[in-house]
Amino acid sequence: MKILYSPASPYSNKVRMAAHYAGFSADSALTDTGANPPELIANNPLGKIPTLILDDGRSVYDSRAIMHFIDRDTKGMLYPKNAGKRTDVEILEALCDGVCDSLLAIVYEKRSHPPEKVHQPWIDRQWEKVERSLDHLNANLPKTGAKLHAGHFALAAMLRYIELRFSGEWQRGRAKLKNWPAKFEKHFPDYSKFKA
């Protein structure tokens, strides 16, 4: 099996960290989505990463579908069996992925337009979503122990991405969130291997 990924993609990092933690064996293949590589396009018509290519030739995408596939394959390594707890984990994952969606919208707005055409109200709206979500996370951090779950990996990947693209712009007033990666790394020592 193979995961097509980019090191800067938070969704790729979430999936690759979770796969590593769960003992899900898959090679990682560095993929440039901007070049529309044939292997990616043939396996995901959206041309997005991550994409998981299975041994039987089928493919799985997007990141949450891949996370659920890994969970089923590893007999519940990423999501709790209890329905209420599972819902909590899925909501945490959705929130962290949503923050990444907003961060990427800001990055693409700045990257794809000349400065005079950048739509600042759009950027401001996305950043408001980010700040509300970060405040919520700072006040409601998940318990982090030896048994990790999908939400932990989504949070770790999101914080890695926001630090990559918006270093120094998000930490003030959020000490718990700022310090969380060090706590996470105690239970997932390979966190540093998944840097952009």
Coordinates of N, CA, C and O in Angstrom, one line a residue:
M1 N 0.8 -1.2 0.0 CA 0.0 0.0 0.0 C 0.9 1.2 0.0 O 2.0 1.2 0.4
K2 N 0.3 2.3 -0.4 CA 1.1 3.5 -0.6 C 0.2 4.8 -0.3 O -1.0 4.8 -0.7
I3 N 0.8 5.7 0.4 CA 0.1 7.0 0.7 C 0.8 8.1 -0.1 O 2.0 8.3 0.1
L4 N 0.1 8.7 -1.0 CA 0.6 9.8 -1.8 C 0.4 11.1 -0.9 O -0.6 11.3 -0.3
Y5 N 1.5 11.8 -0.7 CA 1.5 12.9 0.3 C 2.4 14.0 -0.1 O 3.2 13.9 -1.0
S6 N 2.3 15.1 0.6 CA 3.2 16.3 0.6 C 3.6 16.6 2.0 O 2.7 16.6 2.9
P7 N 4.8 16.9 2.3 CA 5.2 17.1 3.7 C 4.6 18.3 4.4 O 4.4 18.4 5.6
A8 N 4.2 19.3 3.5 CA 3.5 20.5 4.1 C 2.1 20.3 4.3 O 1.4 21.2 5.0
S9 N 1.5 19.3 3.8 CA 0.0 19.1 4.0 C -0.4 18.6 5.3 O 0.1 17.5 5.7
P10 N -1.2 19.3 6.1 CA -1.6 18.8 7.4 C -2.4 17.6 7.3 O -2.3 16.7 8.2
Y11 N -3.2 17.4 6.3 CA -4.0 16.2 6.2 C -3.1 15.0 5.9 O -3.4 13.9 6.4
S12 N -2.1 15.2 5.1 CA -1.1 14.1 4.9 C -0.4 13.7 6.1 O -0.3 12.5 6.5
N13 N 0.0 14.7 6.9 CA 0.7 14.4 8.1 C -0.2 13.7 9.2 O 0.3 12.8 9.9
K14 N -1.4 14.1 9.2 CA -2.4 13.5 10.1 C -2.4 12.0 9.8 O -2.3 11.1 10.7
V15 N -2.7 11.7 8.5 CA -2.8 10.3 8.1 C -1.5 9.5 8.3 O -1.6 8.4 8.8
R16 N -0.4 10.1 8.0 CA 0.9 9.4 8.1 C 1.2 9.1 9.5 O 1.7 8.0 9.9
M17 N 1.0 10.1 10.4 CA 1.3 9.9 11.8 C 0.4 8.8 12.4 O 0.8 7.9 13.1
A18 N -0.9 8.9 12.0 CA -1.9 7.9 12.5 C -1.6 6.5 12.0 O -1.6 5.5 12.8
A19 N -1.2 6.4 10.8 CA -0.8 5.1 10.2 C 0.4 4.5 10.9 O 0.4 3.3 11.3
H20 N 1.4 5.3 11.2 CA 2.6 4.9 11.9 C 2.2 4.4 13.3 O 2.6 3.3 13.7
Y21 N 1.4 5.2 14.0 CA 1.0 4.9 15.4 C 0.2 3.5 15.4 O 0.4 2.7 16.3
A22 N -0.7 3.4 14.4 CA -1.6 2.2 14.4 C -0.9 1.0 13.9 O -1.5 -0.1 14.0
G23 N 0.3 1.1 13.4 CA 1.0 -0.1 12.8 C 0.5 -0.5 11.4 O 0.6 -1.6 11.0
F24 N -0.1 0.5 10.7 CA -0.6 0.3 9.4 C 0.5 0.4 8.4 O 1.1 1.5 8.3
S25 N 0.8 -0.6 7.7 CA 2.0 -0.6 6.8 C 1.7 -0.1 5.5 O 0.9 -0.6 4.7
A26 N 2.2 1.1 5.2 CA 2.1 1.7 3.9 C 3.3 2.6 3.6 O 3.8 3.3 4.4
D27 N 3.8 2.5 2.3 CA 4.9 3.4 1.9 C 4.3 4.8 1.7 O 3.2 5.0 1.5
S28 N 5.2 5.8 1.9 CA 4.9 7.1 1.6 C 5.5 7.6 0.3 O 6.7 7.4 0.2
A29 N 4.7 8.2 -0.6 CA 5.3 8.6 -1.9 C 5.1 10.1 -2.0 O 3.9 10.6 -2.1
L30 N 6.2 10.9 -2.0 CA 6.1 12.3 -2.1 C 5.5 12.7 -3.4 O 5.8 12.1 -4.5
T31 N 4.5 13.6 -3.4 CA 3.7 13.9 -4.6 C 3.5 15.4 -4.7 O 3.1 16.0 -3.8
D32 N 3.8 15.9 -5.9 CA 3.6 17.3 -6.2 C 2.2 17.5 -6.9 O 2.1 17.2 -8.1
T33 N 1.2 17.9 -6.2 CA -0.2 18.0 -6.7 C -0.2 19.0 -7.9 O -1.0 18.9 -8.8
G34 N 0.6 20.1 -7.8 CA 0.6 21.1 -8.8 C 1.0 20.6 -10.2 O 0.7 21.2 -11.2
A35 N 1.7 19.4 -10.2 CA 2.2 18.9 -11.5 C 1.2 17.9 -12.1 O 1.4 17.3 -13.2
N36 N 0.0 17.7 -11.4 CA -1.0 16.7 -11.8 C -0.3 15.3 -12.2 O -0.5 14.8 -13.3
P37 N 0.4 14.7 -11.3 CA 1.1 13.5 -11.6 C 0.1 12.4 -12.0 O -0.9 12.3 -11.3
P38 N 0.4 11.6 -13.0 CA -0.5 10.6 -13.5 C -0.9 9.6 -12.4 O -2.1 9.2 -12.3
E39 N 0.0 9.2 -11.5 CA -0.4 8.3 -10.4 C -1.5 8.9 -9.5 O -2.4 8.2 -9.1
L40 N -1.4 10.1 -9.2 CA -2.4 10.8 -8.4 C -3.7 10.9 -9.1 O -4.7 10.5 -8.6
I41 N -3.7 11.4 -10.3 CA -4.9 11.7 -11.1 C -5.6 10.3 -11.4 O -6.8 10.3 -11.3
A42 N -4.8 9.3 -11.6 CA -5.5 8.0 -11.9 C -6.1 7.4 -10.7 O -7.1 6.6 -10.8
N43 N -5.7 7.8 -9.5 CA -6.2 7.2 -8.3 C -7.1 8.1 -7.5 O -7.8 7.7 -6.5
N44 N -7.2 9.4 -7.8 CA -8.1 10.3 -7.2 C -8.4 11.4 -8.2 O -7.6 12.3 -8.5
P45 N -9.6 11.4 -8.7 CA -10.0 12.4 -9.8 C -9.9 13.8 -9.3 O -9.8 14.7 -10.1
L46 N -9.9 14.0 -7.9 CA -9.8 15.4 -7.4 C -8.4 15.9 -7.5 O -8.1 17.1 -7.3
G47 N -7.4 14.9 -7.6 CA -6.0 15.3 -7.7 C -5.5 15.9 -6.3 O -4.6 16.7 -6.3
K48 N -6.1 15.4 -5.2 CA -5.7 15.9 -3.9 C -5.0 14.8 -3.1 O -5.1 13.6 -3.3
I49 N -4.3 15.3 -2.1 CA -3.6 14.4 -1.2 C -4.1 14.7 0.2 O -4.6 15.7 0.5
P50 N -4.0 13.6 1.1 CA -3.5 12.3 0.8 C -4.4 11.4 0.0 O -5.6 11.6 0.1
T51 N -3.8 10.5 -0.7 CA -4.6 9.4 -1.3 C -3.9 8.1 -1.0 O -2.7 8.0 -1.1
L52 N -4.7 7.2 -0.5 CA -4.2 5.9 -0.2 C -4.4 4.9 -1.3 O -5.6 4.8 -1.7
I53 N -3.4 4.3 -1.8 CA -3.6 3.3 -2.9 C -3.4 1.9 -2.3 O -2.4 1.6 -1.6
L54 N -4.4 1.1 -2.4 CA -4.5 -0.2 -1.8 C -3.8 -1.2 -2.7 O -3.6 -1.0 -3.9
D55 N -3.4 -2.3 -2.1 CA -2.7 -3.4 -2.9 C -3.6 -4.0 -4.0 O -3.0 -4.4 -5.0
D56 N -4.9 -3.9 -3.8 CA -5.7 -4.4 -4.9 C -6.1 -3.4 -6.0 O -6.9 -3.7 -6.9
G57 N -5.4 -2.2 -5.9 CA -5.6 -1.2 -7.0 C -6.6 -0.2 -6.6 O -6.7 0.9 -7.3
R58 N -7.5 -0.4 -5.6 CA -8.4 0.6 -5.2 C -7.7 1.7 -4.5 O -6.6 1.6 -4.0
S59 N -8.4 2.9 -4.5 CA -7.8 4.0 -3.7 C -8.9 4.6 -2.8 O -10.1 4.4 -3.0
V60 N -8.3 5.2 -1.7 CA -9.2 5.8 -0.7 C -8.7 7.2 -0.5 O -7.5 7.5 -0.4
Y61 N -9.7 8.1 -0.4 CA -9.5 9.6 -0.2 C -10.7 10.1 0.3 O -11.8 9.5 0.1
D62 N -10.8 11.2 1.1 CA -9.9 12.1 1.6 C -9.3 11.7 2.9 O -9.4 10.5 3.3
S63 N -8.7 12.6 3.7 CA -8.0 12.2 4.9 C -8.9 11.4 5.9 O -8.5 10.5 6.5
R64 N -10.1 11.9 6.1 CA -11.0 11.3 7.1 C -11.4 9.9 6.6 O -11.5 8.9 7.4
A65 N -11.6 9.7 5.3 CA -12.0 8.4 4.8 C -10.8 7.4 5.0 O -10.9 6.3 5.4
I66 N -9.6 7.9 4.8 CA -8.4 7.1 5.0 C -8.2 6.8 6.5 O -7.9 5.6 6.9
M67 N -8.5 7.7 7.4 CA -8.4 7.5 8.8 C -9.3 6.4 9.2 O -9.0 5.5 10.0
H68 N -10.6 6.4 8.7 CA -11.5 5.4 9.0 C -11.1 4.0 8.5 O -11.3 3.0 9.1
F69 N -10.5 4.0 7.3 CA -10.0 2.8 6.7 C -8.9 2.2 7.6 O -8.9 1.0 7.9
I70 N -8.0 3.0 8.0 CA -6.9 2.6 8.8 C -7.5 2.0 10.1 O -7.0 1.0 10.6
D71 N -8.4 2.7 10.7 CA -9.1 2.2 12.0 C -9.7 0.9 11.8 O -9.5 0.0 12.7
R72 N -10.4 0.7 10.7 CA -11.0 -0.7 10.5 C -9.9 -1.7 10.3 O -10.0 -2.8 10.8
D73 N -8.9 -1.4 9.5 CA -7.9 -2.3 9.2 C -7.0 -2.7 10.4 O -6.5 -3.8 10.5
T74 N -6.9 -1.8 11.4 CA -6.1 -2.1 12.6 C -7.0 -2.4 13.8 O -6.6 -2.3 14.9
K75 N -8.3 -2.7 13.5 CA -9.2 -3.2 14.6 C -9.4 -2.1 15.7 O -9.3 -2.5 16.9
G76 N -9.6 -0.9 15.3 CA -10.0 0.1 16.2 C -8.9 0.9 16.9 O -9.1 1.3 18.0
M77 N -7.8 1.0 16.2 CA -6.6 1.7 16.9 C -6.8 3.3 16.9 O -6.1 3.9 17.7
L78 N -7.7 3.8 16.1 CA -7.8 5.3 16.0 C -9.0 5.9 16.6 O -9.1 7.1 16.9
Y79 N -10.1 5.2 16.7 CA -11.4 5.7 17.2 C -11.9 4.8 18.3 O -11.9 3.6 18.2
P80 N -12.5 5.4 19.4 CA -13.0 4.6 20.5 C -14.2 3.8 20.0 O -14.9 4.2 19.1
K81 N -14.5 2.7 20.7 CA -15.6 1.8 20.3 C -16.9 2.4 20.9 O -18.0 2.3 20.3
N82 N -16.8 3.1 22.0 CA -18.0 3.7 22.6 C -18.5 4.8 21.7 O -17.7 5.7 21.3
A83 N -19.8 4.8 21.4 CA -20.4 5.7 20.4 C -20.2 7.2 20.8 O -19.8 8.0 20.0
G84 N -20.4 7.5 22.1 CA -20.3 8.9 22.5 C -18.9 9.4 22.5 O -18.6 10.5 22.0
K85 N -18.0 8.6 22.9 CA -16.5 9.0 22.9 C -16.1 9.1 21.4 O -15.3 9.9 21.1
R86 N -16.5 8.2 20.6 CA -16.2 8.2 19.2 C -16.6 9.5 18.5 O -15.9 10.2 17.8
T87 N -17.9 9.9 18.8 CA -18.4 11.2 18.3 C -17.5 12.3 18.7 O -17.2 13.2 17.9
D88 N -17.1 12.3 20.0 CA -16.2 13.4 20.5 C -14.9 13.5 19.7 O -14.5 14.6 19.3
V89 N -14.4 12.3 19.4 CA -13.1 12.3 18.6 C -13.3 12.7 17.2 O -12.5 13.5 16.7
E90 N -14.4 12.3 16.6 CA -14.7 12.8 15.2 C -15.0 14.3 15.2 O -14.6 14.9 14.2
I91 N -15.6 14.8 16.2 CA -15.8 16.3 16.2 C -14.5 17.0 16.4 O -14.3 18.0 15.7
L92 N -13.6 16.5 17.2 CA -12.3 17.1 17.4 C -11.5 17.1 16.1 O -10.9 18.1 15.6
E93 N -11.6 15.9 15.4 CA -10.9 15.8 14.1 C -11.5 16.8 13.1 O -10.7 17.4 12.3
A94 N -12.8 16.9 13.0 CA -13.5 17.8 12.1 C -13.1 19.2 12.4 O -12.8 20.0 11.4
L95 N -13.0 19.6 13.6 CA -12.6 21.0 14.0 C -11.2 21.3 13.6 O -11.0 22.3 12.9
C96 N -10.3 20.4 13.8 CA -8.9 20.6 13.5 C -8.7 20.6 11.9 O -8.0 21.5 11.4
D97 N -9.4 19.8 11.2 CA -9.4 19.8 9.8 C -10.0 21.1 9.3 O -9.5 21.7 8.3
G98 N -11.1 21.5 9.9 CA -11.7 22.8 9.5 C -10.8 24.0 9.7 O -10.8 24.9 8.8
V99 N -10.0 24.0 10.8 CA -9.0 25.1 10.9 C -8.0 25.0 9.8 O -7.7 26.1 9.2
C100 N -7.6 23.8 9.4 CA -6.6 23.7 8.3 C -7.3 24.2 7.0 O -6.6 24.8 6.2
D101 N -8.6 23.9 6.8 CA -9.2 24.4 5.6 C -9.2 25.9 5.6 O -8.9 26.5 4.5
S102 N -9.4 26.6 6.7 CA -9.4 28.1 6.7 C -7.9 28.6 6.5 O -7.7 29.6 5.8
L103 N -7.0 27.9 7.1 CA -5.6 28.3 7.0 C -5.1 28.2 5.5 O -4.5 29.1 5.0
L104 N -5.5 27.1 4.9 CA -5.2 26.9 3.5 C -5.8 27.9 2.6 O -5.3 28.4 1.6
A105 N -7.1 28.3 2.9 CA -7.8 29.3 2.1 C -7.0 30.6 2.2 O -6.9 31.3 1.2
I106 N -6.5 31.0 3.3 CA -5.7 32.2 3.5 C -4.4 32.1 2.7 O -4.0 33.0 1.9
V107 N -3.7 31.0 2.8 CA -2.4 30.7 2.1 C -2.7 30.8 0.6 O -1.9 31.5 -0.2
Y108 N -3.7 30.2 0.1 CA -4.0 30.2 -1.4 C -4.4 31.5 -1.9 O -4.1 31.9 -3.0
E109 N -5.2 32.3 -1.1 CA -5.6 33.6 -1.5 C -4.4 34.5 -1.7 O -4.3 35.2 -2.7
K110 N -3.4 34.4 -0.8 CA -2.2 35.2 -0.9 C -1.3 34.7 -2.0 O -0.6 35.5 -2.7
R111 N -1.3 33.4 -2.2 CA -0.3 32.8 -3.1 C -0.8 33.0 -4.6 O 0.0 33.1 -5.5
S112 N -2.1 33.0 -4.8 CA -2.7 32.9 -6.1 C -3.0 34.3 -6.7 O -3.4 34.4 -7.9
H113 N -2.9 35.3 -5.9 CA -3.3 36.7 -6.4 C -2.1 37.6 -6.1 O -1.4 37.5 -5.1
P114 N -1.9 38.6 -7.0 CA -1.0 39.7 -6.7 C -1.5 40.5 -5.5 O -2.7 40.5 -5.2
P115 N -0.6 41.1 -4.8 CA -1.0 41.8 -3.5 C -2.2 42.7 -3.7 O -3.1 42.8 -2.8
E116 N -2.3 43.4 -4.8 CA -3.4 44.4 -5.0 C -4.7 43.7 -5.2 O -5.8 44.3 -5.1
K117 N -4.7 42.4 -5.5 CA -5.9 41.7 -5.8 C -6.3 40.7 -4.6 O -7.4 40.1 -4.7
V118 N -5.5 40.7 -3.6 CA -5.8 39.8 -2.5 C -7.1 40.4 -1.8 O -7.1 41.6 -1.6
H119 N -8.0 39.6 -1.5 CA -9.3 40.0 -0.9 C -9.2 39.9 0.6 O -9.4 38.8 1.2
Q120 N -8.8 41.0 1.3 CA -8.6 41.0 2.7 C -9.8 40.6 3.5 O -9.6 39.9 4.5
P121 N -11.0 41.0 3.2 CA -12.2 40.6 3.9 C -12.3 39.1 4.0 O -12.7 38.5 5.0
W122 N -12.0 38.4 2.9 CA -12.0 36.9 2.9 C -11.0 36.4 3.8 O -11.3 35.4 4.6
I123 N -9.8 36.9 3.8 CA -8.7 36.5 4.7 C -9.2 36.7 6.2 O -9.0 35.8 7.0
D124 N -9.7 37.9 6.4 CA -10.2 38.2 7.8 C -11.2 37.2 8.3 O -11.2 36.8 9.4
R125 N -12.1 36.9 7.4 CA -13.2 36.0 7.8 C -12.7 34.6 8.1 O -13.1 34.0 9.1
Q126 N -11.7 34.1 7.3 CA -11.1 32.8 7.6 C -10.3 32.9 8.9 O -10.4 31.9 9.7
W127 N -9.6 34.0 9.2 CA -8.8 34.1 10.4 C -9.7 34.1 11.6 O -9.4 33.6 12.7
E128 N -10.9 34.7 11.5 CA -11.9 34.7 12.6 C -12.2 33.3 13.0 O -12.3 33.0 14.2
K129 N -12.5 32.5 12.0 CA -12.8 31.1 12.2 C -11.7 30.4 12.9 O -11.9 29.6 13.9
V130 N -10.4 30.7 12.5 CA -9.3 30.1 13.1 C -9.2 30.5 14.6 O -9.0 29.6 15.5
E131 N -9.3 31.8 14.8 CA -9.1 32.2 16.2 C -10.2 31.7 17.1 O -9.9 31.3 18.3
R132 N -11.5 31.6 16.7 CA -12.5 31.1 17.5 C -12.2 29.6 17.8 O -12.4 29.1 19.0
S133 N -11.8 28.9 16.8 CA -11.5 27.5 17.0 C -10.3 27.2 17.9 O -10.3 26.3 18.8
L134 N -9.3 28.1 17.8 CA -8.1 27.9 18.6 C -8.5 28.2 20.1 O -8.0 27.6 21.0
D135 N -9.3 29.3 20.3 CA -9.7 29.6 21.7 C -10.5 28.4 22.2 O -10.4 28.0 23.4
H136 N -11.4 27.8 21.4 CA -12.2 26.7 21.9 C -11.2 25.5 22.2 O -11.4 24.8 23.3
L137 N -10.3 25.2 21.4 CA -9.3 24.1 21.6 C -8.5 24.4 22.9 O -8.3 23.5 23.7
N138 N -8.1 25.6 23.1 CA -7.3 26.0 24.2 C -8.1 25.7 25.5 O -7.5 25.3 26.5
A139 N -9.4 26.0 25.5 CA -10.2 25.8 26.6 C -10.7 24.3 26.8 O -11.2 24.0 27.9
N140 N -10.6 23.6 25.7 CA -11.1 22.2 25.7 C -10.2 21.2 25.1 O -10.6 20.4 24.3
L141 N -8.9 21.2 25.6 CA -8.0 20.3 25.0 C -8.3 18.9 25.4 O -8.8 18.6 26.5
P142 N -8.1 17.9 24.5 CA -8.4 16.5 24.8 C -7.4 16.0 25.8 O -6.2 16.4 25.9
K143 N -7.8 15.0 26.6 CA -6.9 14.3 27.5 C -5.9 13.6 26.6 O -6.3 13.0 25.6
T144 N -4.6 13.6 27.0 CA -3.6 13.0 26.2 C -2.8 12.0 27.1 O -2.1 12.4 28.0
G145 N -3.0 10.7 26.7 CA -2.3 9.7 27.5 C -1.7 8.7 26.6 O -1.5 9.0 25.4
A146 N -1.4 7.5 27.1 CA -0.7 6.5 26.3 C -1.6 6.0 25.1 O -1.1 5.7 24.0
K147 N -2.9 6.0 25.2 CA -3.8 5.6 24.1 C -4.2 6.9 23.4 O -5.0 7.7 23.8
L148 N -3.7 7.0 22.2 CA -4.0 8.2 21.3 C -5.1 7.8 20.4 O -5.4 6.7 20.2
H149 N -5.7 8.9 19.8 CA -6.8 8.7 18.9 C -6.7 9.6 17.7 O -5.8 10.5 17.7
A150 N -7.6 9.5 16.8 CA -7.6 10.3 15.5 C -7.6 11.8 15.8 O -6.9 12.6 15.1
G151 N -8.3 12.2 16.8 CA -8.4 13.6 17.1 C -7.0 14.2 17.6 O -6.7 15.3 17.2
H152 N -6.3 13.4 18.3 CA -4.9 13.8 18.7 C -4.0 14.1 17.4 O -3.3 15.0 17.4
F153 N -4.1 13.2 16.5 CA -3.3 13.3 15.3 C -3.7 14.5 14.4 O -2.9 15.2 13.8
A154 N -5.0 14.7 14.4 CA -5.6 15.9 13.7 C -5.1 17.2 14.3 O -4.6 18.1 13.6
L155 N -5.1 17.2 15.6 CA -4.7 18.4 16.4 C -3.2 18.6 16.2 O -2.7 19.7 15.9
A156 N -2.4 17.5 16.3 CA -0.9 17.6 16.1 C -0.6 18.1 14.7 O 0.3 19.0 14.6
A157 N -1.3 17.6 13.7 CA -1.0 18.1 12.3 C -1.4 19.5 12.1 O -0.7 20.3 11.5
M158 N -2.5 19.9 12.7 CA -3.0 21.3 12.5 C -2.0 22.3 13.2 O -1.6 23.3 12.6
L159 N -1.5 22.0 14.4 CA -0.6 22.8 15.1 C 0.7 22.9 14.4 O 1.4 24.0 14.3
R160 N 1.2 21.8 13.8 CA 2.4 21.8 13.0 C 2.2 22.8 11.8 O 3.1 23.5 11.5
Y161 N 1.1 22.7 11.2 CA 0.8 23.5 10.0 C 0.7 25.0 10.3 O 1.3 25.8 9.6
I162 N 0.0 25.3 11.4 CA -0.2 26.7 11.7 C 1.1 27.3 12.1 O 1.4 28.5 11.8
E163 N 2.0 26.5 12.7 CA 3.3 27.0 13.1 C 4.2 27.2 11.9 O 5.0 28.2 11.8
L164 N 4.0 26.4 10.9 CA 4.8 26.5 9.6 C 4.4 27.7 8.9 O 5.3 28.5 8.4
R165 N 3.1 28.0 8.8 CA 2.6 29.1 7.9 C 2.4 30.4 8.7 O 2.4 31.5 8.0
F166 N 2.1 30.3 10.0 CA 1.7 31.5 10.7 C 2.4 31.6 12.1 O 1.8 31.9 13.1
S167 N 3.7 31.3 12.0 CA 4.5 31.3 13.2 C 4.4 32.6 14.0 O 4.5 33.7 13.3
G168 N 4.1 32.6 15.3 CA 4.1 33.8 16.1 C 2.8 34.6 16.0 O 2.6 35.6 16.7
E169 N 1.8 34.1 15.2 CA 0.6 34.8 15.0 C -0.6 34.2 15.8 O -1.7 34.7 15.7
W170 N -0.4 33.1 16.4 CA -1.6 32.4 17.0 C -1.4 32.0 18.5 O -2.4 31.7 19.2
Q171 N -0.2 32.1 19.1 CA 0.0 31.6 20.4 C -0.5 32.4 21.6 O -0.8 31.9 22.6
R172 N -0.5 33.8 21.4 CA -0.8 34.7 22.5 C -2.1 34.4 23.2 O -3.1 34.3 22.5
G173 N -2.1 34.2 24.5 CA -3.3 33.9 25.2 C -3.8 32.4 25.1 O -4.8 32.1 25.6
R174 N -2.9 31.6 24.5 CA -3.3 30.2 24.3 C -2.2 29.3 24.8 O -1.7 28.4 24.1
A175 N -1.7 29.5 26.0 CA -0.6 28.8 26.5 C -0.8 27.2 26.5 O 0.1 26.5 26.2
K176 N -2.0 26.8 26.9 CA -2.2 25.3 26.9 C -2.1 24.7 25.5 O -1.5 23.7 25.4
L177 N -2.6 25.4 24.5 CA -2.5 24.9 23.2 C -1.1 25.0 22.6 O -0.6 24.1 22.0
K178 N -0.4 26.1 23.0 CA 1.0 26.2 22.6 C 1.9 25.1 23.1 O 2.8 24.6 22.5
N179 N 1.6 24.7 24.4 CA 2.4 23.7 25.0 C 2.0 22.3 24.8 O 2.7 21.3 25.1
W180 N 0.8 22.1 24.1 CA 0.3 20.8 23.9 C 1.2 19.9 23.1 O 1.3 18.7 23.4
P181 N 1.8 20.3 22.0 CA 2.7 19.4 21.2 C 3.7 18.7 22.0 O 4.0 17.5 21.7
A182 N 4.3 19.4 23.0 CA 5.4 18.8 23.8 C 4.7 17.6 24.6 O 5.4 16.6 24.8
K183 N 3.5 17.8 25.1 CA 2.8 16.8 25.8 C 2.5 15.6 24.9 O 2.7 14.4 25.2
F184 N 2.0 15.9 23.7 CA 1.7 14.9 22.7 C 3.0 14.1 22.3 O 2.9 12.8 22.2
E185 N 4.1 14.8 22.2 CA 5.3 14.1 21.8 C 5.8 13.1 22.8 O 6.5 12.1 22.4
K186 N 5.5 13.3 24.0 CA 5.8 12.3 25.1 C 5.2 10.9 24.8 O 5.7 9.9 25.1
H187 N 4.0 11.0 24.2 CA 3.3 9.7 23.9 C 3.4 9.3 22.4 O 3.1 8.2 22.1
F188 N 3.9 10.2 21.6 CA 4.2 9.9 20.2 C 5.6 10.5 19.9 O 5.7 11.5 19.3
P189 N 6.7 9.8 20.3 CA 8.0 10.3 20.1 C 8.4 10.6 18.7 O 9.3 11.4 18.4
D190 N 7.7 10.0 17.8 CA 8.1 10.1 16.3 C 7.5 11.4 15.7 O 7.6 11.6 14.5
Y191 N 6.8 12.2 16.5 CA 6.2 13.5 16.0 C 7.2 14.3 15.2 O 6.9 14.8 14.1
S192 N 8.4 14.4 15.6 CA 9.4 15.2 14.9 C 9.8 14.6 13.6 O 10.3 15.4 12.7
K193 N 9.5 13.4 13.3 CA 9.8 12.8 12.0 C 8.8 13.2 10.9 O 9.1 13.0 9.7
F194 N 7.7 13.8 11.3 CA 6.7 14.2 10.4 C 6.6 15.7 10.1 O 5.6 16.3 10.0
K195 N 7.8 16.3 10.1 CA 7.9 17.8 9.8 C 7.7 18.1 8.4 O 8.1 17.3 7.5
A196 N 7.2 19.3 8.1 CA 7.1 19.8 6.7 C 8.5 20.1 6.2 O 9.4 20.5 6.9

